CSV table of C-alpha atoms in Angstrom, one decimal:
chain,number,residue,atom,x,y,z
A,28,UNK,CA,169.8,73.0,130.8
A,29,UNK,CA,170.1,69.2,131.9
A,30,UNK,CA,172.7,67.4,129.7
A,31,UNK,CA,171.7,63.8,131.1
A,32,UNK,CA,169.5,62.0,128.8
A,33,UNK,CA,168.0,58.6,127.5
A,34,UNK,CA,169.3,58.3,123.8
A,35,UNK,CA,170.2,55.9,121.6
A,36,UNK,CA,173.9,55.6,121.3
A,37,UNK,CA,176.4,53.3,120.4
A,38,UNK,CA,176.3,51.6,124.0
A,39,UNK,CA,179.3,52.1,126.0
A,40,UNK,CA,179.6,48.7,127.5
A,41,UNK,CA,179.9,46.5,124.2
A,42,UNK,CA,183.1,48.7,124.0
A,43,UNK,CA,184.2,47.6,127.5
A,44,UNK,CA,183.3,44.1,127.2
A,45,UNK,CA,185.1,43.6,123.4
A,46,UNK,CA,188.2,42.1,125.3
A,47,UNK,CA,186.3,40.5,127.6
A,48,UNK,CA,184.4,38.5,125.5
A,49,UNK,CA,187.0,37.7,122.8
A,50,UNK,CA,188.6,35.8,125.6
A,51,UNK,CA,185.5,33.9,127.2
A,52,UNK,CA,184.4,33.2,123.4
A,53,UNK,CA,187.1,30.8,123.3
A,54,UNK,CA,185.5,28.6,125.9
A,55,UNK,CA,182.0,28.0,124.3
A,56,UNK,CA,179.1,27.2,126.9
A,57,UNK,CA,178.3,23.8,125.3
A,58,UNK,CA,179.1,23.2,121.4
A,59,UNK,CA,177.1,24.9,118.9
A,60,UNK,CA,174.3,22.5,117.3
A,61,UNK,CA,175.4,21.2,114.3
A,62,UNK,CA,172.3,22.3,112.1
A,63,UNK,CA,171.2,25.1,109.6
A,64,UNK,CA,169.0,26.6,112.5
A,65,UNK,CA,171.6,28.2,114.9
A,66,UNK,CA,173.3,29.5,111.7
A,67,UNK,CA,170.2,31.2,110.5
A,68,UNK,CA,169.7,32.7,114.1
A,69,UNK,CA,173.5,33.5,114.2
A,70,UNK,CA,173.2,35.4,110.7
A,71,UNK,CA,170.1,37.5,111.6
A,72,UNK,CA,171.8,38.4,114.7
A,73,UNK,CA,175.0,39.2,113.0
A,74,UNK,CA,173.0,41.7,110.6
A,75,UNK,CA,170.9,42.9,113.0
A,76,UNK,CA,167.8,41.8,112.6
A,77,UNK,CA,167.6,41.0,116.4
A,78,UNK,CA,163.7,40.3,116.5
A,79,UNK,CA,164.7,37.5,113.9
A,80,UNK,CA,167.2,36.2,115.8
A,81,UNK,CA,165.0,35.9,119.3
A,82,UNK,CA,162.5,34.2,117.1
A,83,UNK,CA,164.3,31.8,115.9
A,84,UNK,CA,166.2,31.0,118.8
A,85,UNK,CA,163.2,30.9,120.7
A,86,UNK,CA,161.9,28.6,118.3
A,87,UNK,CA,165.1,26.2,118.4
A,88,UNK,CA,165.0,25.9,122.4
A,89,UNK,CA,161.1,24.9,122.1
A,90,UNK,CA,162.2,21.7,120.3
A,91,UNK,CA,165.5,21.4,122.0
A,92,UNK,CA,165.1,22.4,125.4
A,93,UNK,CA,168.1,22.9,127.5
A,94,UNK,CA,170.1,24.0,124.6
A,95,UNK,CA,172.7,26.7,126.7
A,96,UNK,CA,174.1,27.7,123.7
A,97,UNK,CA,170.9,28.5,122.0
A,98,UNK,CA,169.7,30.1,125.5
A,99,UNK,CA,172.6,32.2,125.5
A,100,UNK,CA,172.2,33.7,121.7
A,101,UNK,CA,168.4,34.1,123.1
A,102,UNK,CA,169.2,36.6,125.9
A,103,UNK,CA,171.8,38.4,123.5
A,104,UNK,CA,169.0,38.9,121.0
A,105,UNK,CA,166.3,39.7,123.8
A,106,UNK,CA,168.8,42.5,124.8
A,107,UNK,CA,169.0,44.1,121.6
A,108,UNK,CA,165.3,43.9,121.5
A,109,UNK,CA,164.7,45.8,125.0
A,110,UNK,CA,163.0,42.9,126.4
A,111,UNK,CA,165.4,42.8,129.3
A,112,UNK,CA,163.4,40.1,131.5
A,113,UNK,CA,163.4,37.7,128.5
A,114,UNK,CA,167.0,38.3,128.7
A,115,UNK,CA,167.9,37.6,132.1
A,116,UNK,CA,165.7,34.5,132.3
A,117,UNK,CA,168.1,33.0,129.6
A,118,UNK,CA,171.4,34.0,131.0
A,119,UNK,CA,170.1,32.8,134.4
A,120,UNK,CA,169.3,29.0,132.6
A,121,UNK,CA,172.9,29.1,131.2
A,122,UNK,CA,173.6,29.6,135.1
A,123,UNK,CA,172.1,26.9,136.4
A,124,UNK,CA,173.4,24.8,133.1
A,125,UNK,CA,176.9,26.0,133.6
A,126,UNK,CA,177.6,27.8,136.9
A,127,UNK,CA,181.3,28.6,135.6
A,128,UNK,CA,180.0,30.6,132.4
A,129,UNK,CA,181.8,34.2,133.0
A,130,UNK,CA,180.3,34.9,129.5
A,131,UNK,CA,176.8,34.8,130.5
A,132,UNK,CA,177.5,36.7,134.0
A,133,UNK,CA,178.8,39.3,131.8
A,134,UNK,CA,176.0,39.7,129.5
A,135,UNK,CA,174.0,39.6,133.1
A,136,UNK,CA,176.0,42.3,134.5
A,137,UNK,CA,174.9,44.5,131.4
A,138,UNK,CA,171.3,43.8,131.3
A,139,UNK,CA,171.4,44.2,135.2
A,140,UNK,CA,172.9,47.8,134.5
A,141,UNK,CA,170.5,48.7,131.7
A,142,UNK,CA,167.5,48.0,134.3
A,143,UNK,CA,168.6,50.1,136.9
A,144,UNK,CA,169.5,47.0,138.9
A,145,UNK,CA,173.3,48.3,139.8
A,146,UNK,CA,173.8,46.2,142.4
A,147,UNK,CA,173.4,43.0,141.0
A,148,UNK,CA,175.2,44.5,138.1
A,149,UNK,CA,178.1,44.8,140.5
A,150,UNK,CA,178.0,41.4,142.1
A,151,UNK,CA,177.9,39.6,138.4
A,152,UNK,CA,181.5,41.8,137.4
A,153,UNK,CA,182.6,40.9,140.8
A,154,UNK,CA,181.9,37.1,140.4
A,155,UNK,CA,184.1,37.2,137.3
A,156,UNK,CA,186.9,39.2,138.8
A,157,UNK,CA,186.8,36.6,141.9
A,158,UNK,CA,187.8,34.3,139.0
A,159,UNK,CA,191.0,36.2,138.3
A,160,UNK,CA,190.6,37.1,134.4
A,161,UNK,CA,193.2,38.4,132.1
A,162,UNK,CA,194.9,41.8,132.9
A,163,UNK,CA,192.8,43.4,130.0
A,164,UNK,CA,189.7,42.1,131.4
A,165,UNK,CA,190.3,42.9,134.8
A,166,UNK,CA,190.8,46.6,133.8
A,167,UNK,CA,187.7,47.0,131.4
A,168,UNK,CA,185.7,45.5,134.2
A,169,UNK,CA,187.0,47.9,136.9
A,170,UNK,CA,186.8,51.1,134.2
A,171,UNK,CA,182.7,49.5,134.3
A,172,UNK,CA,182.5,49.3,138.1
A,173,UNK,CA,183.5,52.8,138.2
A,174,UNK,CA,180.4,53.9,136.0
A,175,UNK,CA,178.5,51.6,138.4
A,176,UNK,CA,179.7,53.6,141.7
A,177,UNK,CA,179.2,57.2,139.8
A,178,UNK,CA,175.4,56.0,138.7
A,179,UNK,CA,174.7,55.1,142.6
A,180,UNK,CA,176.3,58.0,143.8
A,181,UNK,CA,173.8,60.4,145.7
A,182,UNK,CA,175.6,63.6,144.7
A,183,UNK,CA,176.7,63.8,140.9
A,184,UNK,CA,178.3,66.9,139.7
A,185,UNK,CA,179.8,67.5,136.1
A,186,UNK,CA,179.3,69.9,133.3
A,187,UNK,CA,181.3,71.5,130.5
A,188,UNK,CA,183.4,74.6,129.8
A,189,UNK,CA,183.9,76.1,126.2
A,190,UNK,CA,185.2,78.8,124.7
A,191,UNK,CA,184.5,79.1,120.8
A,192,UNK,CA,185.6,81.9,117.8
A,193,UNK,CA,183.1,82.4,115.6
A,194,UNK,CA,183.5,84.3,112.1
A,195,UNK,CA,180.0,85.8,111.4
A,196,UNK,CA,179.3,87.8,107.7
A,197,UNK,CA,176.0,89.2,108.9
A,198,UNK,CA,175.9,90.1,112.3
A,199,UNK,CA,172.8,92.0,112.2
A,200,UNK,CA,170.8,90.4,110.1
A,201,UNK,CA,170.7,93.2,107.5
A,202,UNK,CA,168.5,92.8,104.5
A,203,UNK,CA,169.8,91.4,101.1
A,204,UNK,CA,168.9,94.7,99.9
A,205,UNK,CA,169.3,98.2,101.2
A,206,UNK,CA,166.5,99.2,99.1
A,207,UNK,CA,162.9,98.3,100.9
A,208,UNK,CA,159.3,98.5,99.9
A,209,UNK,CA,157.2,100.5,102.1
A,210,UNK,CA,153.7,102.0,101.7
A,211,UNK,CA,155.0,104.8,101.2
A,212,UNK,CA,157.3,103.5,98.6
A,213,UNK,CA,161.1,102.5,98.4
A,214,UNK,CA,163.4,103.7,101.4
A,215,UNK,CA,166.8,103.2,101.5
A,216,UNK,CA,168.2,101.9,104.9
A,217,UNK,CA,171.2,103.5,106.4
A,218,UNK,CA,172.9,103.4,109.6
A,219,UNK,CA,174.8,99.7,111.1
A,220,UNK,CA,172.2,98.0,109.6
A,221,UNK,CA,171.4,99.0,106.2
A,222,UNK,CA,174.2,96.6,104.9
A,223,UNK,CA,175.6,93.2,106.1
A,224,UNK,CA,178.6,93.7,108.6
A,225,UNK,CA,181.5,90.8,109.3
A,226,UNK,CA,182.5,90.3,112.9
A,227,UNK,CA,184.6,88.2,115.4
A,228,UNK,CA,182.5,86.9,118.0
A,229,UNK,CA,184.3,85.2,121.1
A,230,UNK,CA,182.0,83.0,123.0
A,231,UNK,CA,183.0,81.4,126.9
A,232,UNK,CA,180.3,79.5,128.3
A,233,UNK,CA,180.3,77.1,131.7
A,234,UNK,CA,177.6,74.6,132.1
A,235,UNK,CA,177.3,73.2,135.7
A,236,UNK,CA,174.9,70.1,136.5
A,237,UNK,CA,173.9,68.3,139.9
A,238,UNK,CA,171.7,65.6,140.1
A,239,UNK,CA,170.7,63.8,143.7
A,240,UNK,CA,169.3,60.5,144.4
A,241,UNK,CA,168.1,59.5,147.5
A,242,UNK,CA,168.1,56.2,146.5
A,243,UNK,CA,169.6,54.2,143.4
A,244,UNK,CA,166.3,53.8,142.1
A,245,UNK,CA,164.7,56.6,143.1
A,246,UNK,CA,163.8,60.0,142.0
A,247,UNK,CA,166.5,62.4,140.8
A,248,UNK,CA,166.4,65.8,141.4
A,249,UNK,CA,168.4,67.2,138.9
A,250,UNK,CA,169.7,71.3,138.5
A,251,UNK,CA,171.9,72.8,136.3
A,252,UNK,CA,173.2,76.5,135.7
A,253,UNK,CA,174.4,78.4,132.8
A,254,UNK,CA,176.6,81.4,131.9
A,255,UNK,CA,177.1,82.4,128.1
A,256,UNK,CA,178.5,85.7,126.9
A,257,UNK,CA,179.0,87.0,123.4
A,258,UNK,CA,181.8,89.2,122.7
A,259,UNK,CA,182.2,91.1,119.4
A,260,UNK,CA,185.5,92.2,118.3
A,261,UNK,CA,183.9,95.4,116.3
A,262,UNK,CA,180.1,95.2,116.6
A,263,UNK,CA,180.0,95.8,120.7
A,264,UNK,CA,176.6,97.3,120.9
A,265,UNK,CA,175.5,93.3,120.1
A,266,UNK,CA,178.0,92.1,123.4
A,267,UNK,CA,175.2,89.6,124.6
A,268,UNK,CA,175.7,88.0,128.2
A,269,UNK,CA,172.9,84.7,129.2
A,270,UNK,CA,172.7,83.4,133.0
A,271,UNK,CA,170.1,80.6,133.2
A,272,UNK,CA,169.0,77.9,135.9
A,273,UNK,CA,166.8,74.7,135.6
A,274,UNK,CA,166.0,72.3,138.5
A,275,UNK,CA,163.5,69.5,138.7
A,276,UNK,CA,162.5,66.1,139.4
A,277,UNK,CA,163.3,63.0,136.9
A,278,UNK,CA,161.4,59.7,137.5
A,279,UNK,CA,163.8,56.8,135.5
A,280,UNK,CA,162.9,53.3,134.7
A,281,UNK,CA,165.1,51.4,132.0
A,282,UNK,CA,163.3,52.4,128.7
A,283,UNK,CA,161.4,56.0,130.0
A,284,UNK,CA,162.8,59.2,131.4
A,285,UNK,CA,160.0,61.7,132.7
A,286,UNK,CA,160.9,64.9,134.0
A,287,UNK,CA,159.6,68.5,134.8
A,288,UNK,CA,162.2,71.4,135.1
A,289,UNK,CA,161.5,74.9,136.2
A,290,UNK,CA,164.2,77.0,134.4
A,291,UNK,CA,165.0,80.9,134.5
A,292,UNK,CA,167.2,83.1,132.1
A,293,UNK,CA,168.3,86.4,132.1
A,294,UNK,CA,169.8,88.5,129.0
A,295,UNK,CA,171.7,91.6,128.4
A,296,UNK,CA,172.3,93.3,125.3
A,297,UNK,CA,175.1,95.9,125.6
A,298,UNK,CA,175.2,95.5,129.2
A,299,UNK,CA,171.6,96.2,129.9
A,300,UNK,CA,168.9,94.1,130.4
A,301,UNK,CA,167.0,92.8,127.4
A,302,UNK,CA,165.1,90.0,128.2
A,303,UNK,CA,164.5,88.0,131.3
A,304,UNK,CA,162.2,84.7,131.2
A,305,UNK,CA,160.5,82.2,133.6
A,306,UNK,CA,158.8,78.7,132.5
A,307,UNK,CA,158.1,75.1,133.6
A,308,UNK,CA,158.4,72.5,131.3
A,309,UNK,CA,157.9,68.6,130.6
A,310,UNK,CA,159.8,65.8,129.1
A,311,UNK,CA,159.1,62.4,128.2
A,312,UNK,CA,162.0,60.3,126.9
A,313,UNK,CA,160.8,56.5,125.6
A,314,UNK,CA,163.8,54.3,124.7
A,315,UNK,CA,161.5,52.2,122.2
A,316,UNK,CA,164.5,50.2,121.1
A,317,UNK,CA,167.8,49.8,122.4
A,318,UNK,CA,168.8,52.1,118.9
A,319,UNK,CA,165.8,53.8,119.1
A,320,UNK,CA,164.4,56.6,121.4
A,321,UNK,CA,161.5,59.1,120.9
A,322,UNK,CA,161.2,62.8,122.9
A,323,UNK,CA,158.6,64.5,123.7
A,324,UNK,CA,158.7,68.1,125.5
A,325,UNK,CA,156.1,70.7,126.3
A,326,UNK,CA,157.1,74.2,127.8
A,327,UNK,CA,155.1,77.2,128.8
A,328,UNK,CA,157.5,80.3,129.5
A,329,UNK,CA,156.6,84.1,130.6
A,330,UNK,CA,158.8,86.5,128.4
A,331,UNK,CA,159.3,89.6,129.9
A,332,UNK,CA,161.1,92.0,127.5
A,333,UNK,CA,162.8,95.6,128.4
A,334,UNK,CA,160.5,97.3,125.9
A,335,UNK,CA,157.1,95.6,128.0
A,336,UNK,CA,155.4,96.1,124.6
A,337,UNK,CA,156.6,92.7,123.2
A,338,UNK,CA,156.3,90.7,126.8
A,339,UNK,CA,154.5,87.7,125.4
A,340,UNK,CA,153.2,83.9,127.0
A,341,UNK,CA,155.2,81.3,124.8
A,342,UNK,CA,153.9,77.9,124.6
A,343,UNK,CA,156.3,75.2,122.6
A,344,UNK,CA,155.8,71.7,121.7
A,345,UNK,CA,158.1,69.4,120.2
A,346,UNK,CA,159.0,65.5,118.8
A,347,UNK,CA,162.4,64.3,118.8
A,348,UNK,CA,162.9,60.9,117.2
A,349,UNK,CA,166.9,59.6,117.2
A,350,UNK,CA,167.9,56.2,115.9
A,351,UNK,CA,171.5,54.7,115.9
A,352,UNK,CA,172.8,52.0,113.5
A,353,UNK,CA,176.1,50.6,113.4
A,354,UNK,CA,178.5,54.3,113.6
A,355,UNK,CA,175.5,56.1,111.9
A,356,UNK,CA,173.3,58.6,114.4
A,357,UNK,CA,170.3,60.4,112.8
A,358,UNK,CA,168.2,62.6,114.7
A,359,UNK,CA,164.9,64.7,114.1
A,360,UNK,CA,162.7,66.7,115.1
A,361,UNK,CA,159.0,68.6,114.8
A,362,UNK,CA,157.6,71.2,116.7
A,363,UNK,CA,155.2,74.0,117.1
A,364,UNK,CA,155.4,77.7,118.9
A,365,UNK,CA,153.1,79.6,119.9
A,366,UNK,CA,154.0,83.4,121.0
A,367,UNK,CA,150.7,85.3,122.4
A,368,UNK,CA,152.5,88.5,123.0
A,369,UNK,CA,151.1,91.9,124.5
A,370,UNK,CA,151.6,93.7,121.1
A,371,UNK,CA,149.6,91.7,118.6
A,372,UNK,CA,152.1,92.6,115.9
A,373,UNK,CA,155.2,90.5,117.5
A,374,UNK,CA,153.3,87.6,118.2
A,375,UNK,CA,153.1,84.5,116.1
A,376,UNK,CA,152.7,80.6,115.2
A,377,UNK,CA,156.0,79.1,114.2
A,378,UNK,CA,156.2,75.6,112.5
A,379,UNK,CA,160.1,74.1,112.8
A,380,UNK,CA,161.5,70.8,111.9
A,381,UNK,CA,165.0,69.6,111.7
A,382,UNK,CA,167.2,66.7,110.7
A,383,UNK,CA,170.7,65.9,111.9
A,384,UNK,CA,173.2,62.7,111.0
A,385,UNK,CA,176.5,62.5,112.2
A,386,UNK,CA,179.2,59.3,112.4
A,387,UNK,CA,182.8,58.6,113.0
A,388,UNK,CA,185.2,59.3,110.0
A,389,UNK,CA,188.9,58.8,109.9
A,390,UNK,CA,191.4,59.9,112.3
A,391,UNK,CA,188.9,60.1,115.2
A,392,UNK,CA,187.4,62.4,113.3
A,393,UNK,CA,183.5,62.8,113.8
A,394,UNK,CA,181.4,64.2,110.7
A,395,UNK,CA,178.0,65.7,111.5
A,396,UNK,CA,175.4,67.8,108.8
A,397,UNK,CA,172.0,69.2,109.3
A,398,UNK,CA,169.0,70.8,107.9
A,399,UNK,CA,166.6,73.3,109.3
A,400,UNK,CA,163.3,74.9,108.8
A,401,UNK,CA,161.3,77.3,110.6
A,402,UNK,CA,158.3,79.2,109.3
A,403,UNK,CA,156.4,81.7,111.1
A,404,UNK,CA,153.4,83.7,110.7
A,405,UNK,CA,152.8,86.9,112.8
A,406,UNK,CA,149.4,87.8,114.0
A,407,UNK,CA,149.0,91.5,112.8
A,408,UNK,CA,150.3,93.5,109.8
A,409,UNK,CA,153.4,96.0,110.0
A,410,UNK,CA,152.2,99.3,110.1
A,411,UNK,CA,155.0,100.6,107.7
A,412,UNK,CA,154.3,97.3,105.2
A,413,UNK,CA,150.9,96.8,105.1
A,414,UNK,CA,150.6,93.3,105.4
A,415,UNK,CA,150.9,90.5,107.8
A,416,UNK,CA,154.5,88.9,107.9
A,417,UNK,CA,155.8,85.7,106.7
A,418,UNK,CA,159.2,84.4,107.4
A,419,UNK,CA,160.9,81.0,106.2
A,420,UNK,CA,164.2,80.3,107.4
A,421,UNK,CA,166.2,77.4,105.9
A,422,UNK,CA,169.5,76.6,107.6
A,423,UNK,CA,172.2,74.1,106.8
A,424,UNK,CA,175.0,73.0,109.1
A,425,UNK,CA,178.3,71.0,108.5
A,426,UNK,CA,180.9,70.1,111.2
A,427,UNK,CA,183.9,68.1,112.5
A,428,UNK,CA,184.5,67.2,115.9
A,429,UNK,CA,187.5,65.4,117.5
A,430,UNK,CA,188.5,64.7,120.9
A,431,UNK,CA,192.0,66.0,121.6
A,432,UNK,CA,192.7,64.9,125.5
A,433,UNK,CA,191.2,62.5,127.8
A,434,UNK,CA,191.7,61.9,131.7
A,435,UNK,CA,193.1,58.7,132.8
A,436,UNK,CA,189.5,57.8,134.2
A,437,UNK,CA,187.7,58.7,131.2
A,438,UNK,CA,185.3,61.2,133.1
A,439,UNK,CA,187.0,64.1,131.5
A,440,UNK,CA,187.9,65.6,127.8
A,441,UNK,CA,188.5,68.6,125.7
A,442,UNK,CA,186.9,68.1,122.3
A,443,UNK,CA,187.6,70.2,119.1
A,444,UNK,CA,184.7,71.1,116.9
A,445,UNK,CA,184.7,73.3,113.8
A,446,UNK,CA,180.9,74.1,112.2
A,447,UNK,CA,179.7,76.0,109.4
A,448,UNK,CA,176.2,77.4,109.3
A,449,UNK,CA,174.4,78.7,106.3
A,450,UNK,CA,171.1,80.7,106.6
A,451,UNK,CA,168.7,81.9,104.3
A,452,UNK,CA,165.8,84.1,105.4
A,453,UNK,CA,163.1,84.6,103.0
A,454,UNK,CA,160.2,86.8,104.0
A,455,UNK,CA,157.4,88.7,102.4
A,456,UNK,CA,158.8,92.3,103.7
A,457,UNK,CA,162.1,92.7,102.3
A,458,UNK,CA,163.2,94.2,105.0
A,459,UNK,CA,163.4,90.9,107.0
A,460,UNK,CA,165.3,88.9,104.0
A,461,UNK,CA,168.8,88.1,104.6
A,462,UNK,CA,172.0,85.5,104.3
A,463,UNK,CA,174.5,84.8,106.6
A,464,UNK,CA,177.1,82.6,107.1
A,465,UNK,CA,178.9,81.6,110.4
A,466,UNK,CA,182.2,79.8,111.0
A,467,UNK,CA,182.8,78.8,114.6
A,468,UNK,CA,185.8,76.9,116.0
A,469,UNK,CA,185.2,75.9,119.7
A,470,UNK,CA,187.3,73.8,122.1
A,471,UNK,CA,184.7,71.9,124.8
A,472,UNK,CA,185.9,70.3,128.4
A,473,UNK,CA,183.7,68.1,129.8
A,474,UNK,CA,183.6,66.8,133.0
């Protein structure tokens, strides 16, 4: 489980630069041309149509070469559409004409960071600091230089500790009706799983990440370790413990990340071995645009159960797009999972899809909602029921989160999260139809 991912988010650098651009923005590079073309370009940029803004400013420069203000806006538009080379050339032209322009240096620092040229980014920031900017500007630059230091450090360690309390109204996933139709007729279920049972679950989780870089632009070796426990207040035979590790190389460019992680997980149920898994994965994340990424992942795993008849090879493919606009974040998932089990009755083919949305609300709160569907077809019929099992699971989630503490350097923080998940499982066999509601309150320390 590696936390580091290339995903489109509200870029932290503009937030750091707001104060700087407000200050330097009061000192224009040159007077903006007084015509409708420049205004149209600014309008396109303001409404987020960066490709159109780039076209307008490029055409303007063809008819009026050397216009530093148009070059500056061309550079900003190029950055937003992911054309970092064009952005660099535009800002460099501004600096050639106006060497005193710290606005252009700040934008160049941002582009260089996006391309992974951390030393050039550091150099441009230090050049602005040498001009003795205002205190707020200096603090923002120093905060960003700290991020560059972390990005270029050979060894990086981080992680998360989370403590959650969940309320589950159907911990055994008991069927909707205790009367189940079988080949022998109607059967009345008995025992702990016959009817839904409620319980409280305490869930501590510790995740540690480590990244090693031989050089700033070289291959990164990422490793992680996780331990998770689910401790039930009443149904202690469901107590679960998980220990997992993963490790592998990561190749990164300004718009691509490719990783090959190997993983191993060990799961116990009621203090007894239940399952161990080992596998190899491949993941490609492409930053198609500054606010749009596409993720592709393949995973092959060997599943070894305590019940050897359930041992299986599992293969999983998933496509994950993520888009960001203004304060909104929309994510999705579409995938296929194949379970080739030793016992055909437990083997299956599964299609799954998901969609999620989140955005800031008020008082520091962030709201989220999501929907997930899984359709599963098993390979062989259930002997007791005389039919091949088919399931469809629907899941709806609603959540709120809010930072409650942050360290002075911004590297550590505590986030409170409240989430409610509604599950509706439908099946062509009564035994596997159930409803479930789970409410979780969690506090997470991220470091």
